[in-house]
Amino acid sequence: MQVIGDIKLANGVEMPRLFQGLPLIMGLKDIDLNQFKRIIENSYNANIKGLDTSHDYGKSERFIGKSIKMLVKEGLLERDDFFITSKIGNAQQYEGNIENYVDASLKTLGLEQLDLMLLHWPVPGHYIENWKKLEKIYRKGKVKAIGIANARVRHLEAMEGVAEIIPHVVQTEIHPFNVCEDLQAYCKHKHIALQACSSLCLMIALVKENPTLLRLGVKYNKSVAQIMLRWSIQCGIAPIFRAFKTHHIQEISDIFSFEITKEDMNTISTLNQNFRYHPESSNCAGF
C-alpha cells in the first residue's frame, strides 16, 4: 500500500493530510476547557496534527491556545506538533482591517506565527482587495501560508493577474456528494492544495444510508465515515472532520491503514449530486 505523507504546499510548507475541526458552535457550545483539551490531546495521540478553527467559531481559538499551552507545560507535546488553520470572517472582510484580525487571532491562540490563514469566503467586492492585504501579512512572516475558503474556480480565475501570490490552499465543502471536479482539476493544475470542510456532510441520512457507501464499508471492513475520508485522502485532499469521542477519533485515524481500489474510487465519485450542506447563498451575500 502506498505510504501517504504530508502535503507539501507550493511554498514548501508541509501540511497534514487530516484535520480535526474545532468550532465552538454547532454542537460544542457547552463544552468546557478541560473537555476541549482532551479532544486535542486525543487527536494528537491518534497522530492527527491538523486543527481547523476560525475567529468566528466562538471560543475555539482561545480554547485551542490555552489547551496547547497546558499540554506543552505538562510535557505531552510541543507547539510545532500541530498545524493550525484559522480564517478571516465575512464581517472582518467588510471592515477590511485584515492585519488587525490576524494579530488578534495570533494573540488569542498564543502564537507568534500561524500555520495557515484563510479568507473565509470570497466576499464580493472585498475578497481580492483583502487578499492583497493578506499577501503583505504573509511577507511579514506572521503566517506560514495563506489561502481562501469556499471559492469556486471563477473566484480564483478573477484573482489571476491581480494577486501576486497564488493561494497556497483552498478550503471548501468536498465529499462524494459534492465532488467539485472542476475545482480539483484547477487546483491540481495551479499547484494549490485542497482542504475539504464538511468532508462527512455531517453524516446526514443521504450519507450514512447510501447503499454504495454501505456496501464498500462491508467490503473493506470500515465505517462509512472511514470510506468517505479515505476517498478524500486518495483524491489528494486534506479532509476536515469533527469527532470528539475518543473511539471516534481513533476510528478516523485508522483511514491510513487501507486503500480503496481505483475502480471503487470512481464508483464513489459517481455519487456526486453537487450537494452542499452549507449553501453559499446563505453564508455569503451575493456569492
XYZ file of N, CA and C in Angstrom:
861
model
N 0.852 -1.206 0.000
C 0.000 0.000 0.000
C 0.879 1.245 0.000
N 0.481 2.244 -0.794
C 1.267 3.476 -0.887
C 1.258 4.235 0.446
N 2.436 4.646 0.879
C 2.539 5.447 2.094
C 2.201 6.893 1.764
N 1.286 7.493 2.527
C 0.844 8.861 2.256
C 1.349 9.776 3.355
N 2.211 10.727 2.985
C 2.755 11.668 3.950
C 2.022 12.997 3.915
N 2.669 14.023 4.455
C 2.076 15.357 4.455
C 1.981 15.913 3.038
N 1.169 16.949 2.876
C 1.054 17.664 1.603
C 2.056 18.811 1.619
N 2.890 18.890 0.606
C 3.832 20.000 0.508
C 3.181 21.119 -0.294
N 3.008 22.281 0.338
C 2.405 23.429 -0.324
C 3.379 24.028 -1.344
N 2.866 24.907 -2.185
C 3.682 25.496 -3.252
C 4.885 26.262 -2.718
N 4.793 26.748 -1.476
C 5.911 27.498 -0.882
C 6.827 26.612 -0.039
N 6.599 25.292 -0.084
C 7.453 24.362 0.636
C 6.973 23.977 2.024
N 5.975 24.680 2.557
C 5.433 24.356 3.882
C 4.703 23.007 3.810
N 4.876 22.174 4.821
C 4.223 20.870 4.851
C 2.953 20.937 5.702
N 1.851 20.440 5.122
C 0.541 20.484 5.762
C 0.030 19.061 5.982
N -0.542 18.769 7.152
C -1.067 17.420 7.399
C -2.168 17.033 6.423
N -2.378 15.747 6.294
C -3.416 15.211 5.407
C -4.783 15.144 6.070
N -4.834 15.377 7.374
C -6.076 15.174 8.110
C -6.211 16.245 9.186
N -7.420 16.842 9.283
C -7.655 17.949 10.213
C -8.860 17.669 11.099
N -8.682 17.984 12.375
C -9.788 17.985 13.329
C -10.401 19.380 13.313
N -11.703 19.478 13.019
C -12.396 20.759 13.026
C -12.908 21.068 14.423
N -12.675 22.297 14.905
C -12.988 22.614 16.301
C -13.805 23.890 16.456
N -14.988 23.957 15.874
C -15.829 25.135 16.117
C -16.590 24.996 17.427
N -16.552 26.036 18.256
C -17.357 26.018 19.484
C -18.747 26.580 19.195
N -19.265 26.123 18.092
C -20.651 26.346 17.690
C -21.078 25.023 17.078
N -22.308 24.872 16.731
C -22.768 23.654 16.071
C -22.411 22.394 16.873
N -22.905 22.287 18.100
C -22.733 21.067 18.858
C -21.691 21.112 19.951
N -20.905 22.182 20.025
C -19.867 22.255 21.056
C -20.053 23.477 21.958
N -21.250 23.997 22.009
C -21.475 25.243 22.742
C -21.184 25.111 24.232
N -21.500 23.971 24.814
C -21.421 23.830 26.259
C -20.156 23.132 26.739
N -19.236 22.863 25.861
C -18.016 22.156 26.243
C -17.121 23.080 27.067
N -16.446 22.513 28.067
C -15.553 23.337 28.869
C -14.113 23.140 28.407
N -13.216 23.911 28.984
C -11.822 23.911 28.536
C -11.159 22.549 28.733
N -11.429 21.884 29.855
C -10.794 20.586 30.104
C -11.255 19.534 29.105
N -12.533 19.560 28.743
C -13.041 18.634 27.725
C -12.403 18.941 26.370
N -12.284 20.215 26.061
C -11.687 20.649 24.801
C -10.220 20.203 24.740
N -9.530 20.369 25.857
C -8.125 19.958 25.937
C -7.988 18.463 25.668
N -8.913 17.657 26.196
C -8.856 16.208 25.986
C -9.055 15.854 24.514
N -9.903 16.614 23.824
C -10.112 16.377 22.395
C -8.811 16.593 21.631
N -8.118 17.676 21.957
C -6.852 17.971 21.281
C -5.795 16.924 21.645
N -5.735 16.534 22.919
C -4.765 15.521 23.335
C -5.053 14.181 22.662
N -6.327 13.792 22.590
C -6.690 12.529 21.952
C -6.399 12.569 20.451
N -6.587 13.729 19.838
C -6.266 13.867 18.416
C -4.770 13.695 18.203
N -3.977 14.338 19.060
C -2.521 14.214 18.961
C -2.075 12.767 19.143
N -2.651 12.091 20.134
C -2.286 10.697 20.396
C -2.684 9.779 19.245
N -3.661 10.199 18.448
C -4.089 9.429 17.276
C -3.348 9.879 16.018
N -2.323 10.712 16.210
C -1.480 11.206 15.109
C -2.248 12.122 14.157
N -3.242 12.818 14.679
C -3.975 13.811 13.904
C -3.432 15.175 14.302
N -2.694 15.808 13.409
C -1.907 17.004 13.747
C -2.480 18.298 13.162
N -3.550 18.209 12.368
C -4.154 19.409 11.808
C -5.342 19.864 12.639
N -5.403 21.162 12.959
C -6.527 21.744 13.695
C -7.111 22.880 12.869
N -8.419 22.883 12.710
C -9.086 23.908 11.905
C -10.013 24.726 12.785
N -9.874 26.055 12.716
C -10.705 26.941 13.530
C -10.985 28.227 12.761
N -11.569 29.193 13.438
C -11.859 30.500 12.851
C -12.114 31.502 13.957
N -11.861 32.771 13.647
C -12.174 33.846 14.584
C -13.673 33.855 14.907
N -14.487 33.333 13.996
C -15.937 33.335 14.176
C -16.463 32.105 14.912
N -15.584 31.155 15.262
C -16.046 29.908 15.869
C -16.092 30.004 17.395
N -16.827 30.954 17.904
C -16.995 31.049 19.346
C -15.664 31.180 20.079
N -15.462 30.339 21.087
C -14.247 30.383 21.904
C -13.131 29.498 21.346
N -13.300 28.988 20.144
C -12.392 27.959 19.633
C -10.932 28.382 19.644
N -10.623 29.551 19.088
C -9.229 29.990 19.048
C -8.646 30.074 20.461
N -9.402 30.659 21.372
C -8.916 30.825 22.748
C -8.698 29.472 23.407
N -9.627 28.537 23.198
C -9.509 27.213 23.802
C -8.363 26.412 23.190
N -8.136 26.555 21.886
C -7.002 25.875 21.260
C -5.698 26.392 21.860
N -5.577 27.715 21.950
C -4.371 28.317 22.509
C -4.115 27.864 23.932
N -5.139 27.901 24.768
C -4.976 27.509 26.168
C -4.692 26.020 26.313
N -5.374 25.203 25.504
C -5.188 23.754 25.590
C -3.770 23.366 25.213
N -3.278 23.922 24.113
C -1.914 23.591 23.683
C -0.899 24.081 24.709
N -1.121 25.272 25.255
C -0.202 25.796 26.274
C -0.138 24.861 27.480
N -1.290 24.364 27.919
C -1.316 23.459 29.066
C -0.636 22.133 28.740
N -0.888 21.598 27.542
C -0.303 20.322 27.153
C 1.213 20.429 26.984
N 1.670 21.578 26.490
C 3.113 21.811 26.375
C 3.735 21.885 27.759
N 3.072 22.603 28.663
C 3.576 22.746 30.035
C 3.654 21.389 30.732
N 2.708 20.508 30.412
C 2.686 19.175 31.005
C 3.690 18.240 30.334
N 4.349 18.723 29.283
C 5.350 17.919 28.593
C 4.776 16.850 27.694
N 3.511 17.015 27.302
C 2.846 15.990 26.499
C 3.014 16.215 24.992
N 3.334 17.440 24.605
C 3.545 17.738 23.199
C 4.268 19.066 23.061
N 4.586 19.427 21.827
C 5.216 20.711 21.514
C 4.289 21.518 20.624
N 4.431 22.816 20.661
C 3.596 23.676 19.821
C 3.681 23.272 18.358
N 4.874 22.972 17.876
C 5.060 22.665 16.457
C 4.495 21.309 16.064
N 3.941 20.572 17.039
C 3.312 19.292 16.710
C 2.016 19.486 15.935
N 1.450 20.700 15.992
C 0.178 20.961 15.320
C 0.325 21.969 14.187
N -0.497 21.783 13.168
C -0.640 22.730 12.060
C -2.023 23.353 12.219
N -2.067 24.661 12.465
C -3.333 25.324 12.795
C -3.796 26.234 11.656
N -5.011 25.993 11.218
C -5.665 26.832 10.204
C -6.708 27.711 10.887
N -6.700 29.016 10.592
C -7.782 29.888 11.041
C -8.266 30.724 9.851
N -9.290 31.547 10.098
C -9.936 32.231 8.983
C -10.361 33.652 9.342
N -10.366 34.510 8.317
C -10.884 35.880 8.435
C -12.355 35.843 8.030
N -13.231 36.201 8.954
C -14.672 36.127 8.705
C -15.178 37.200 7.757
N -16.423 37.040 7.345
C -17.026 37.982 6.393
C -17.141 39.384 6.961
N -17.596 39.501 8.205
C -17.731 40.825 8.820
C -16.380 41.521 8.892
N -15.347 40.739 9.173
C -13.996 41.293 9.240
C -13.524 41.742 7.859
N -13.954 41.015 6.831
C -13.597 41.409 5.464
C -14.275 42.721 5.072
N -15.521 42.891 5.493
C -16.218 44.150 5.193
C -15.493 45.328 5.840
N -14.982 45.102 7.059
C -14.248 46.166 7.749
C -12.888 46.406 7.112
N -12.271 45.331 6.642
C -11.012 45.459 5.907
C -9.757 45.558 6.746
N -9.901 45.475 8.076
C -8.715 45.562 8.948
C -8.071 44.176 9.101
N -7.596 43.642 7.994
C -7.154 42.250 7.961
C -5.993 41.979 8.916
N -5.000 42.863 8.919
C -3.842 42.626 9.786
C -4.241 42.675 11.261
N -5.176 43.543 11.601
C -5.639 43.607 12.986
C -6.253 42.280 13.420
N -7.004 41.665 12.504
C -7.654 40.408 12.846
C -6.667 39.249 12.869
N -5.664 39.292 12.013
C -4.602 38.285 12.089
C -3.883 38.408 13.429
N -3.558 39.636 13.803
C -2.893 39.866 15.091
C -3.761 39.395 16.252
N -5.074 39.629 16.139
C -5.995 39.204 17.204
C -6.027 37.687 17.310
N -6.018 36.998 16.163
C -6.004 35.536 16.185
C -4.720 35.008 16.788
N -3.599 35.612 16.419
C -2.317 35.193 16.982
C -2.309 35.360 18.500
N -2.819 36.485 18.968
C -2.863 36.750 20.408
C -3.774 35.745 21.110
N -4.943 35.507 20.520
C -5.910 34.601 21.132
C -5.378 33.166 21.169
N -4.707 32.761 20.091
C -4.147 31.418 20.015
C -2.847 31.291 20.811
N -2.253 32.432 21.181
C -0.988 32.404 21.905
C 0.179 32.033 21.012
N 0.121 32.479 19.761
C 1.143 32.122 18.772
C 1.894 33.351 18.285
N 3.107 33.133 17.849
C 3.865 34.185 17.173
C 3.686 34.087 15.664
N 3.331 32.905 15.187
C 3.140 32.688 13.764
C 2.053 31.631 13.570
N 1.141 31.897 12.644
C 0.062 30.959 12.344
C 0.461 30.128 11.131
N 0.072 28.865 11.124
C 0.448 27.993 10.002
C -0.283 28.371 8.720
N -1.586 28.653 8.822
C -2.372 28.963 7.626
C -3.525 29.886 7.987
N -3.650 30.989 7.252
C -4.786 31.894 7.406
C -5.538 31.955 6.091
N -6.860 31.784 6.180
C -7.726 31.810 5.013
C -8.702 32.981 5.082
N -9.065 33.528 3.940
C -10.280 34.336 3.857
C -11.436 33.345 3.875
N -12.396 33.539 4.777
C -13.418 32.513 4.986
C -14.349 32.362 3.787
N -14.614 33.447 3.101
C -15.468 33.421 1.906
C -14.950 34.434 0.892
N -15.203 34.216 -0.389
C -14.858 35.220 -1.401
C -15.929 36.319 -1.418
N -15.899 37.196 -0.434
C -16.936 38.228 -0.274
C -16.892 39.181 -1.478
N -17.971 39.274 -2.250
C -17.967 40.113 -3.460
C -17.582 41.558 -3.146
N -16.705 42.098 -3.978
C -16.288 43.482 -3.821
C -15.230 43.698 -2.759
N -14.837 42.640 -2.068
C -13.884 42.789 -0.962
C -12.748 41.771 -0.987
N -13.023 40.556 -1.479
C -12.041 39.492 -1.234
C -10.726 39.689 -1.977
N -10.758 40.289 -3.166
C -9.497 40.489 -3.887
C -8.647 41.556 -3.191
N -9.282 42.644 -2.771
C -8.571 43.692 -2.033
C -8.007 43.132 -0.724
N -8.800 42.325 -0.042
C -8.345 41.744 1.229
C -7.263 40.696 1.006
N -7.308 40.038 -0.139
C -6.250 39.083 -0.451
C -4.904 39.802 -0.562
N -4.903 40.968 -1.182
C -3.659 41.738 -1.307
C -3.112 42.104 0.080
N -4.020 42.407 1.011
C -3.591 42.708 2.383
C -3.020 41.459 3.050
N -3.630 40.313 2.758
C -3.154 39.061 3.333
C -1.772 38.702 2.775
N -1.531 39.029 1.523
C -0.214 38.819 0.930
C 0.865 39.590 1.707
N 0.571 40.827 2.068
C 1.528 41.649 2.813
C 1.802 41.047 4.189
N 0.759 40.536 4.812
C 0.906 39.912 6.132
C 1.776 38.664 6.024
N 1.573 37.901 4.958
C 2.384 36.707 4.720
C 3.854 37.086 4.551
N 4.118 38.156 3.820
C 5.504 38.582 3.594
C 6.169 39.045 4.896
N 5.351 39.509 5.838
C 5.901 39.919 7.139
C 6.241 38.726 8.016
N 5.815 37.528 7.612
C 6.133 36.331 8.365
C 5.174 35.999 9.487
N 4.021 36.654 9.522
C 3.059 36.370 10.586
C 2.302 35.064 10.346
N 2.259 34.640 9.087
C 1.619 33.372 8.725
C 2.545 32.610 7.784
N 2.529 31.291 7.896
C 3.388 30.466 7.038
C 2.793 30.265 5.653
N 1.468 30.323 5.562
C 0.792 30.109 4.281
C -0.551 30.825 4.307
N -1.080 31.133 3.120
C -2.357 31.842 3.015
C -3.247 31.160 1.967
N -4.534 31.365 2.123
C -5.460 30.750 1.180
C -6.845 31.350 1.295
N -7.788 30.711 0.648
C -9.167 31.199 0.641
C -10.105 30.000 0.745
N -11.188 30.178 1.456
C -12.164 29.102 1.642
C -13.425 29.394 0.833
N -14.110 28.323 0.460
C -15.417 28.397 -0.204
C -15.382 29.099 -1.558
N -14.224 29.123 -2.186
C -14.101 29.748 -3.506
C -14.374 28.724 -4.599
N -14.993 29.177 -5.646
C -15.147 28.363 -6.848
C -14.074 28.773 -7.859
N -14.012 28.043 -8.952
C -12.995 28.334 -9.963
C -13.103 29.771 -10.453
N -14.316 30.277 -10.628
C -14.495 31.640 -11.150
C -13.886 32.686 -10.202
N -13.926 32.426 -8.902
C -13.324 33.364 -7.951
C -11.800 33.340 -8.069
N -11.269 32.148 -8.232
C -9.814 32.008 -8.353
C -9.322 32.587 -9.673
N -10.092 32.397 -10.726
C -9.722 32.971 -12.026
C -9.738 34.489 -11.974
N -10.668 35.059 -11.198
C -10.733 36.516 -11.059
C -9.508 37.073 -10.355
N -8.834 36.232 -9.569
C -7.635 36.659 -8.850
C -6.387 36.616 -9.735
N -6.458 35.863 -10.821
C -5.307 35.719 -11.705
C -4.932 37.068 -12.315
N -3.678 37.376 -12.309
C -3.216 38.646 -12.879
C -3.337 39.806 -11.908
N -4.049 39.588 -10.803
C -4.219 40.627 -9.778
C -3.417 40.246 -8.535
N -3.578 39.000 -8.119
C -2.847 38.508 -6.953
C -1.386 38.264 -7.321
N -0.501 38.621 -6.428
C 0.920 38.349 -6.636
C 1.280 36.950 -6.148
N 0.489 36.445 -5.213
C 0.713 35.106 -4.672
C -0.530 34.263 -4.950
N -0.342 33.154 -5.629
C -1.440 32.214 -5.827
C -1.766 31.585 -4.478
N -3.049 31.437 -4.131
C -3.378 30.810 -2.842
C -2.641 29.488 -2.656
N -2.073 29.326 -1.481
C -1.408 28.060 -1.184
C -2.431 26.955 -0.935
N -3.586 27.359 -0.399
C -4.623 26.392 -0.027
C -5.999 26.957 -0.367
N -6.875 26.088 -0.849
C -8.300 26.407 -0.971
C -9.050 25.398 -0.113
N -9.925 25.895 0.746
C -10.768 25.024 1.563
C -12.211 25.192 1.129
N -12.889 24.095 0.887
C -14.303 24.176 0.549
C -14.977 22.852 0.878
N -16.296 22.813 0.761
C -17.037 21.596 1.071
C -16.877 20.587 -0.068
N -16.153 19.514 0.224
C -15.952 18.446 -0.753
C -16.203 17.106 -0.067
N -16.997 16.285 -0.723
C -17.280 14.919 -0.280
C -17.870 14.186 -1.483
N -18.150 12.908 -1.398
C -18.638 12.183 -2.573
C -19.933 12.710 -3.180
N -20.684 13.515 -2.442
C -21.921 14.067 -2.971
C -21.731 15.488 -3.499
N -20.508 16.001 -3.346
C -20.129 17.311 -3.901
C -18.644 17.229 -4.287
N -18.389 16.581 -5.399
C -17.028 16.203 -5.786
C -16.183 17.406 -6.219
N -16.816 18.457 -6.769
C -16.086 19.656 -7.209
C -14.970 19.294 -8.197
N -15.325 18.543 -9.214
C -14.333 18.042 -10.171
C -13.559 19.163 -10.843
N -14.262 20.256 -11.216
C -13.582 21.370 -11.888
C -12.597 22.064 -10.949
N -12.979 22.213 -9.677
C -12.089 22.844 -8.703
C -10.879 21.952 -8.424
N -11.112 20.664 -8.311
C -9.991 19.742 -8.112
C -8.994 19.846 -9.262
N -9.506 19.888 -10.496
C -8.630 19.958 -11.668
C -7.870 21.277 -11.702
N -8.566 22.380 -11.401
C -7.935 23.705 -11.411
C -6.814 23.766 -10.374
N -7.102 23.306 -9.167
C -6.118 23.390 -8.091
C -4.916 22.495 -8.373
N -5.164 21.352 -8.973
C -4.051 20.468 -9.332
C -3.152 21.139 -10.358
N -3.772 21.801 -11.343
C -3.010 22.484 -12.395
C -2.204 23.653 -11.831
N -2.774 24.357 -10.842
C -2.136 25.543 -10.277
C -1.277 25.227 -9.039
N -1.176 23.965 -8.689
C -0.400 23.537 -7.511
C -0.949 24.172 -6.227
N -2.267 24.178 -6.110
C -2.964 24.669 -4.925
C -3.468 23.461 -4.138
N -3.156 23.402 -2.855
C -3.622 22.293 -2.026
C -5.087 22.502 -1.644
N -5.808 21.398 -1.501
C -7.225 21.454 -1.153
C -7.463 20.888 0.243
N -8.226 21.641 1.036
C -8.772 21.137 2.292
C -10.281 20.962 2.094
N -10.832 19.893 2.651
C -12.267 19.627 2.498
C -12.977 19.817 3.825
N -13.725 20.921 3.955
C -14.571 21.083 5.135
C -15.864 20.291 4.914
N -16.566 19.998 5.981
C -17.788 19.178 5.908
C -17.549 17.916 5.089
N -16.382 17.314 5.289
C -15.986 16.163 4.464
C -16.857 14.931 4.700
N -17.584 14.909 5.831
C -18.508 13.815 6.118
C -19.958 14.234 5.953
N -20.161 15.475 5.488
C -21.520 16.013 5.266
C -22.390 15.823 6.508
N -21.733 15.932 7.690
C -22.383 15.800 8.989
C -23.142 14.479 9.140
N -22.774 13.489 8.347
C -23.352 12.140 8.410
C -24.877 12.158 8.393
N -25.426 13.000 7.519
C -26.880 13.030 7.359
C -27.336 11.735 6.683
N -28.634 11.525 6.613
C -29.182 10.279 6.068
C -28.699 10.024 4.643
N -28.579 11.075 3.844
C -28.074 10.946 2.478
C -26.761 10.188 2.445
N -25.952 10.382 3.480
C -24.614 9.785 3.560
C -24.659 8.417 4.234
N -25.109 8.383 5.464
C -24.983 7.156 6.255
C -25.892 6.030 5.792
N -26.914 6.356 4.971
C -27.803 5.314 4.461
C -27.556 4.999 2.987
N -26.486 5.569 2.422
C -26.212 5.346 0.998
C -25.792 3.896 0.739
N -26.483 3.192 -0.140
C -26.190 1.767 -0.390
C -24.767 1.517 -0.888
N -24.257 2.405 -1.738
C -22.902 2.212 -2.271
C -21.862 2.308 -1.165
N -21.970 3.335 -0.326
C -21.004 3.504 0.767
C -21.130 2.374 1.791
N -22.351 1.932 2.052
C -22.558 0.822 2.983
C -21.940 -0.461 2.428
N -22.131 -0.695 1.130
C -21.557 -1.890 0.504
C -20.036 -1.868 0.562
N -19.448 -0.710 0.270
C -17.996 -0.598 0.305
C -17.465 -0.703 1.734
N -18.261 -0.233 2.691
C -17.883 -0.376 4.088
C -17.746 -1.848 4.469
N -18.678 -2.659 4.002
C -18.621 -4.100 4.255
C -17.412 -4.703 3.542
N -17.194 -4.290 2.289
C -16.082 -4.841 1.502
C -14.739 -4.593 2.172
N -14.525 -3.376 2.692
C -13.234 -3.017 3.286
C -13.219 -3.170 4.805
N -14.356 -3.584 5.360
C -14.490 -3.719 6.817
C -14.204 -2.388 7.514
N -14.782 -1.333 6.979
C -14.622 0.016 7.506
C -15.985 0.686 7.609
N -16.049 1.763 8.394
C -17.296 2.519 8.509
C -17.485 3.413 7.288
N -18.700 3.905 7.112
C -18.978 4.836 6.022
C -18.096 6.072 6.141
N -17.901 6.566 7.370
C -17.053 7.746 7.581
C -15.627 7.467 7.125
N -15.107 6.292 7.445
C -13.742 5.943 7.042
C -13.629 5.853 5.510
N -14.638 5.307 4.869
C -14.630 5.209 3.402
C -14.615 6.599 2.788
N -15.444 7.497 3.301
C -15.508 8.855 2.747
C -14.200 9.618 2.933
N -13.622 9.510 4.114
C -12.381 10.229 4.386
C -11.222 9.641 3.580
N -11.205 8.316 3.445
C -10.145 7.698 2.643
C -10.278 8.118 1.180
N -11.511 8.253 0.686
C -11.746 8.756 -0.680
C -11.105 10.133 -0.831
N -11.313 11.020 0.144
C -10.723 12.361 0.089
C -9.202 12.285 0.051
N -8.638 11.478 0.930
C -7.183 11.340 1.006
C -6.620 10.891 -0.338
N -7.244 9.894 -0.955
C -6.742 9.371 -2.228
C -6.996 10.318 -3.392
N -7.902 11.281 -3.207
C -8.090 12.349 -4.203
C -7.026 13.432 -4.057
N -6.174 13.302 -3.036
C -5.148 14.304 -2.787
C -5.633 15.468 -1.957
N -6.768 15.294 -1.286
C -7.409 16.345 -0.497
C -7.185 16.085 0.991
N -7.030 17.165 1.777
C -6.907 17.049 3.230
C -8.284 17.262 3.863
N -8.956 16.196 4.291
C -10.305 16.358 4.847
C -10.293 16.892 6.275
N -11.313 17.682 6.578
C -11.542 18.192 7.933
C -12.775 17.480 8.476
N -12.640 16.858 9.621
C -13.749 16.129 10.233
C -14.001 16.708 11.616
N -15.101 16.307 12.224
C -15.347 16.637 13.629
C -15.678 15.349 14.366
N -14.810 14.959 15.298
C -15.055 13.790 16.137
C -14.496 14.110 17.507
N -15.303 13.953 18.547
C -14.896 14.398 19.868
C -14.786 13.266 20.884
N -15.390 12.119 20.587
C -15.261 10.961 21.467
C -13.983 10.207 21.099
N -13.319 9.676 22.102
C -12.016 9.040 21.888
C -12.084 7.936 20.841
N -13.094 7.075 20.905
C -13.164 5.957 19.963
C -13.452 6.427 18.546
N -14.171 7.553 18.416
C -14.404 8.110 17.075
C -13.113 8.680 16.494
N -12.337 9.358 17.329
C -11.059 9.911 16.877
C -10.123 8.787 16.441
N -10.083 7.725 17.230
C -9.239 6.585 16.879
C -9.706 5.920 15.585
N -11.016 5.858 15.398
C -11.566 5.289 14.159
C -11.127 6.105 12.954
N -11.202 7.429 13.089
C -10.807 8.309 11.995
C -9.336 8.127 11.657
N -8.499 8.000 12.666
C -7.062 7.882 12.430
C -6.699 6.610 11.685
N -7.615 5.643 11.651
C -7.351 4.358 11.005
C -7.518 4.412 9.480
N -7.841 5.579 8.928
C -8.062 5.651 7.476
C -6.784 5.469 6.671
N -5.643 5.481 7.349
C -4.382 5.271 6.637
C -3.972 3.798 6.597
N -4.829 2.927 7.123
C -4.487 1.510 7.207
C -5.010 0.693 6.027
N -5.726 1.340 5.100
C -6.256 0.600 3.955
C -6.253 1.492 2.721
N -6.520 0.906 1.580
C -6.516 1.644 0.321
C -7.713 1.218 -0.522
N -8.408 2.183 -1.093
C -9.556 1.918 -1.954
C -9.059 1.721 -3.386
N -9.587 0.729 -4.067
C -9.157 0.470 -5.443
C -9.585 1.611 -6.361
N -8.912 1.720 -7.498
C -9.237 2.760 -8.468
C -10.681 2.637 -8.936
N -11.118 1.409 -9.157
C -12.498 1.177 -9.608
C -13.496 1.674 -8.568
N -13.233 1.366 -7.299
C -14.147 1.803 -6.239
C -14.071 3.315 -6.017
N -12.898 3.902 -6.213
C -12.776 5.363 -6.135
C -13.685 6.019 -7.174
N -13.656 5.484 -8.380
C -14.510 6.034 -9.454
C -15.985 5.846 -9.116
N -16.315 4.705 -8.529
C -17.706 4.447 -8.144
C -18.177 5.458 -7.103
N -17.330 5.723 -6.129
C -17.686 6.708 -5.098
C -17.900 8.087 -5.723
N -17.047 8.455 -6.664
C -17.159 9.779 -7.298
C -18.450 9.935 -8.082
N -19.016 8.837 -8.554
C -20.273 8.920 -9.325
C -21.470 9.244 -8.433
N -21.260 9.262 -7.112
C -22.344 9.646 -6.202
C -22.611 11.151 -6.244
N -21.766 11.892 -6.930
C -21.873 13.354 -6.950
C -23.268 13.848 -7.325
N -23.768 14.801 -6.524
C -25.050 15.470 -6.790
C -24.900 16.986 -6.729
N -23.668 17.465 -6.645
C -23.407 18.894 -6.406
C -24.163 19.381 -5.173
N -24.225 18.507 -4.165
C -24.966 18.810 -2.944
C -24.059 19.460 -1.909
N -24.467 20.599 -1.405
C -23.746 21.280 -0.329
C -24.626 21.333 0.910
N -24.061 20.887 2.027
C -24.771 21.002 3.302
C -24.844 22.465 3.722
N -23.803 23.231 3.383
C -23.755 24.655 3.716
C -23.835 25.465 2.417
N -25.038 25.800 1.960
C -25.168 26.519 0.686
C -24.533 27.901 0.738
N -23.880 28.269 -0.370
C -23.183 29.560 -0.426
C -24.126 30.736 -0.217
N -25.328 30.620 -0.757
C -26.265 31.749 -0.736
C -26.635 32.188 0.676
N -26.590 31.251 1.629
C -26.974 31.600 2.998
C -25.779 31.982 3.848
N -24.567 31.871 3.287
C -23.360 32.169 4.047
C -22.580 33.361 3.515
N -22.810 33.717 2.266
C -22.051 34.805 1.657
C -22.966 35.571 0.708
N -23.448 36.716 1.149
C -24.376 37.509 0.337
C -23.751 37.888 -0.997
N -24.483 37.631 -2.077
C -24.007 38.000 -3.418
C -23.024 37.019 -4.020
N -22.865 35.837 -3.381
C -21.892 34.847 -3.824
C -22.047 34.558 -5.313
